[in-house]
Every structure is written in structure tokens, then in C-alpha cells.
């Protein structure tokens, strides 16, 4: 397959920047269930938490925390706690999603280097693992997403429930995932409107609404550099997405956006029928402007309604069209309308299906998570579904679920099998995942080693060519398009020294080489 052949050649693993010595690795580096014991000194703590949430003030209250993981028990005085969530707040009873801020009342306090953690209540998920499984597959596929774990939670010695622990998207996430945290980080707003599945309203649709910042402030939230409050870069990017010519869009998009990562992200949303995302509701994503590369990076968020659990007014989530998107989603619209870009998208979709989204890989991973969490899920008396629902929905569909009229809650394994069969009937992935039918093109690089610029010379002219530079840890660090020529000169001045794999792909051609940057 396209990526695996290259990875084998250069002996690299397709991860983004993950290393073994990063903040949060004690929590997220091993499958485990941690214990959270929160002790609130005030007797009316729950009333206060609810009042703060309903006032929409994001105000924290003080609690003392005892946290136990596989490495031992730690205590934290005066952590901040608040309720969170949108639709998940509809979970029956008091088992609401919440956030812990270790640093809120005690400056510098952290757990495993982390300042904040999110606790998701498993709303609309009988298996209590959708978010974990989806996040793990995203990360394995080289797509930016929060890391996840599990927790058994107690409030004032009362069992509160079984939760998914979700990493905060903040500067610490950027430090390990992107190696740059000085740029603007925008979060898609959590706006509900009149469209299918609650979309519409002031959705974070990536449409261009003019040059005034005020036109976007109800659609996106700036999560970094708030004091500067400069949205110029985002508005410029939206202007490009919507107003560039077709030729400019195809040629310059890889210079504006980490394209391969985004295409893989979009492919994952389609494979998992994750429509509570940019594809459907236009929510649950972050955009980060990487100042080192001067490109935008797409970060996933909130996978609890994957495996087709967010209907978005669509019937048949296992037969979702490969190019499905709601109206007014210009980034997807323009990619899908462009033959070259759409073929790149299909290439990434096929690659992910071959590596991850298949019953062999997914069933084994689902069973691993089931074995880890089953007893904890059984012990949760505040969960939304029964123990029998947990067991059944791992394998098979449940009726009376979140679909129109209380329709199907898709079984994890049955969904993967059905959706995989549908995809295989819609696209011939052998066109994208195999090299045996492609003509090999010689790729020459001058000079080699190089420093600031390098000339790429192909053995023949082959039309529009997609060029990728791949670092030794698997990151695609530079992407360019060659339009109809045989020779092009590339600026590599921003790339650090080291060994890089160079890969080119055209409709019927493939080539690769190596470059040393000094």
C-alpha cells in the first residue's frame, strides 16, 4: 500500500510527534482505569456546580482530589471542578461530564505535567468506549486528536460513575503533538441551529463572511493569544478557502493546510460516520496556526457519537456516501469537487481502511477495551444503559437508539463490518493502496545534501504531481504540487537538518527518493 511501502523503506512509524517522554504519558501511555476521589468541602457542592453550568459562566468550585493510577496514589489540594458538555448534559441523573483544572487555585499544580483533564459521561454510548476507540484509531493513523483513558469517579465518597478521560487541547497538547504552541488556536463554536442534527445557526462552517472579526466571533473561540485577539490569520484562511480560483485552491492548499493529515481526518469522519463534526454539525474541531510551518493544523474533538450515533437527519449510516457533507461546508466541497484532491482523499480513506478500519484490526481492539472496562461498566449504577446493552452493542445493533424516531444504535463490530463492505463496493481501493500497477518514475535531487533549496528532477513529465517530504518519525513535513513540469525548485529552509523521504504521486505514476538536509 501507498504509505506502508514508504514506511517500510525508511523504517519509520506513522505517528505525528509522539515520544515516550511527554506530558501525560503516565496517564495515556498505557490502557488503564484510574480512580478519581473528589472531596468538596461545601455541602451544597452539587447545587453550585449545576447553577454555575446553567449560568454559562465556566466558573469552577474547589475540591480536593485523590487520584490513583498504575503508578500509585497522589493527592491534590484545591483543584478546580466544573460541569461541561452540550448534548451530554442530557444524560439522566447526576452523571454529568466535568472538567478538572489542577492549576486553577494552586499555581503550577499539575498531574503528570497536565493542567486540565476532561471527563466524558458516555452519553448515548451503551459500550462506553466509542470515544476511546475512535481517538486511538485517529492517533494511530497520524491524525491529531486528544489522548484518552478511563476513570472510576467518586464525589464525596459517593460512586458517581465510569467516565472516559479526555486530554485538554491546550499548549501542552501542542507541545507534544505539533512542537509549536505560539500560534492561534481556534475552537469551533458549540452552536445549535435549525439544520439537520442541530446544525445551522452560527455554525463554524468555514464560510467567508467578510473581513470584519465580529462576523466570526459567534462561530469560533480563540483559545490562545487571547490578549492579542487577532483573528487576521483565520479570516485570511477562510478567504482563501472560499474565494481562490480552482487552480489556486488545488495548487496552494498544501501550503495553507497540513493537507494529508486533514484528508485522513475527513476520511476517518466518513468511515466512522462521525457527523457531529465539520462534515455535519460543523462542531467538534480545532484549527491551529502552526507558526513554524505557517500552515493550519486540524485537530479532532469529541468522538462520543461516532459509529453512526449522531444521525444528523441522515438515514443509513453504514451506507453514507464517501463524499457526504452538509451544505455550506466549503473546505470539503472544494476538495471533493477537485479530481486530484478527491483522489488523494480516497487514497487516504483506502489506506486507513486497509490498516485500521477493518474487522480484523477493529474487533481485536474493541475486545481489548471490553476486557479492560467491562467490570467497571457493570459497577456503574448511574450509566445510561444496562449491562446487557453494553454486551450486546459491542457486537450488534440496539433498537430504540438515537436515530430518527428512536432508531438504531449501531453495534461497534457490526458497524465496522457493514460500513467496510459498503466502502469496498463504492471504490476500488487497489487503485490507491497498491503500487504494482503504477509506473515508477526516477526522482533526482540536487544538491543532496542540501540546505535552503533543492531541485527536484523527474525522469519524465507526468502532469500534476503531489510531492511529500516525510521526516524520520513519519511526519509529513512539507507538501507541494508540481503542475505539468518535470523540474521544480523547493524551499526547504524551514526544515531542520536530518534524513527525509521524498515521495511523489501522480495519477499513474509513483516515485521516491531520499534527501539529507544539513
Coordinates of N, CA and C in Angstrom, one line a residue, residues 14-16 469-478:
X14 N 4.2 5.6 11.4 CA 3.3 6.7 11.1 C 2.6 7.2 12.4
X15 N 3.3 8.0 13.1 CA 2.7 8.7 14.2 C 3.1 10.2 14.0
X16 N 2.5 11.1 14.7 CA 2.7 12.5 14.4 C 4.0 13.0 15.1
X469 N 7.4 15.5 1.6 CA 8.7 15.3 2.4 C 8.3 14.6 3.7
X470 N 8.9 13.5 4.0 CA 8.5 12.8 5.2 C 9.7 12.6 6.2
X471 N 9.5 13.1 7.4 CA 10.6 13.1 8.4 C 10.8 11.7 8.9
X472 N 11.9 11.5 9.6 CA 12.3 10.1 10.1 C 11.3 9.6 11.1
X473 N 10.4 10.4 11.7 CA 9.4 9.9 12.6 C 8.1 9.7 12.0
X474 N 8.0 9.9 10.7 CA 6.8 9.6 10.0 C 5.9 10.8 9.6
X475 N 6.3 12.0 10.1 CA 5.6 13.2 9.9 C 5.7 13.7 8.4
X476 N 4.6 14.0 7.8 CA 4.7 14.7 6.5 C 4.9 16.2 6.8
X477 N 6.1 16.7 6.5 CA 6.5 18.0 7.0 C 6.5 19.0 5.9
X478 N 6.3 18.6 4.6 CA 6.3 19.5 3.5 C 5.5 18.9 2.4

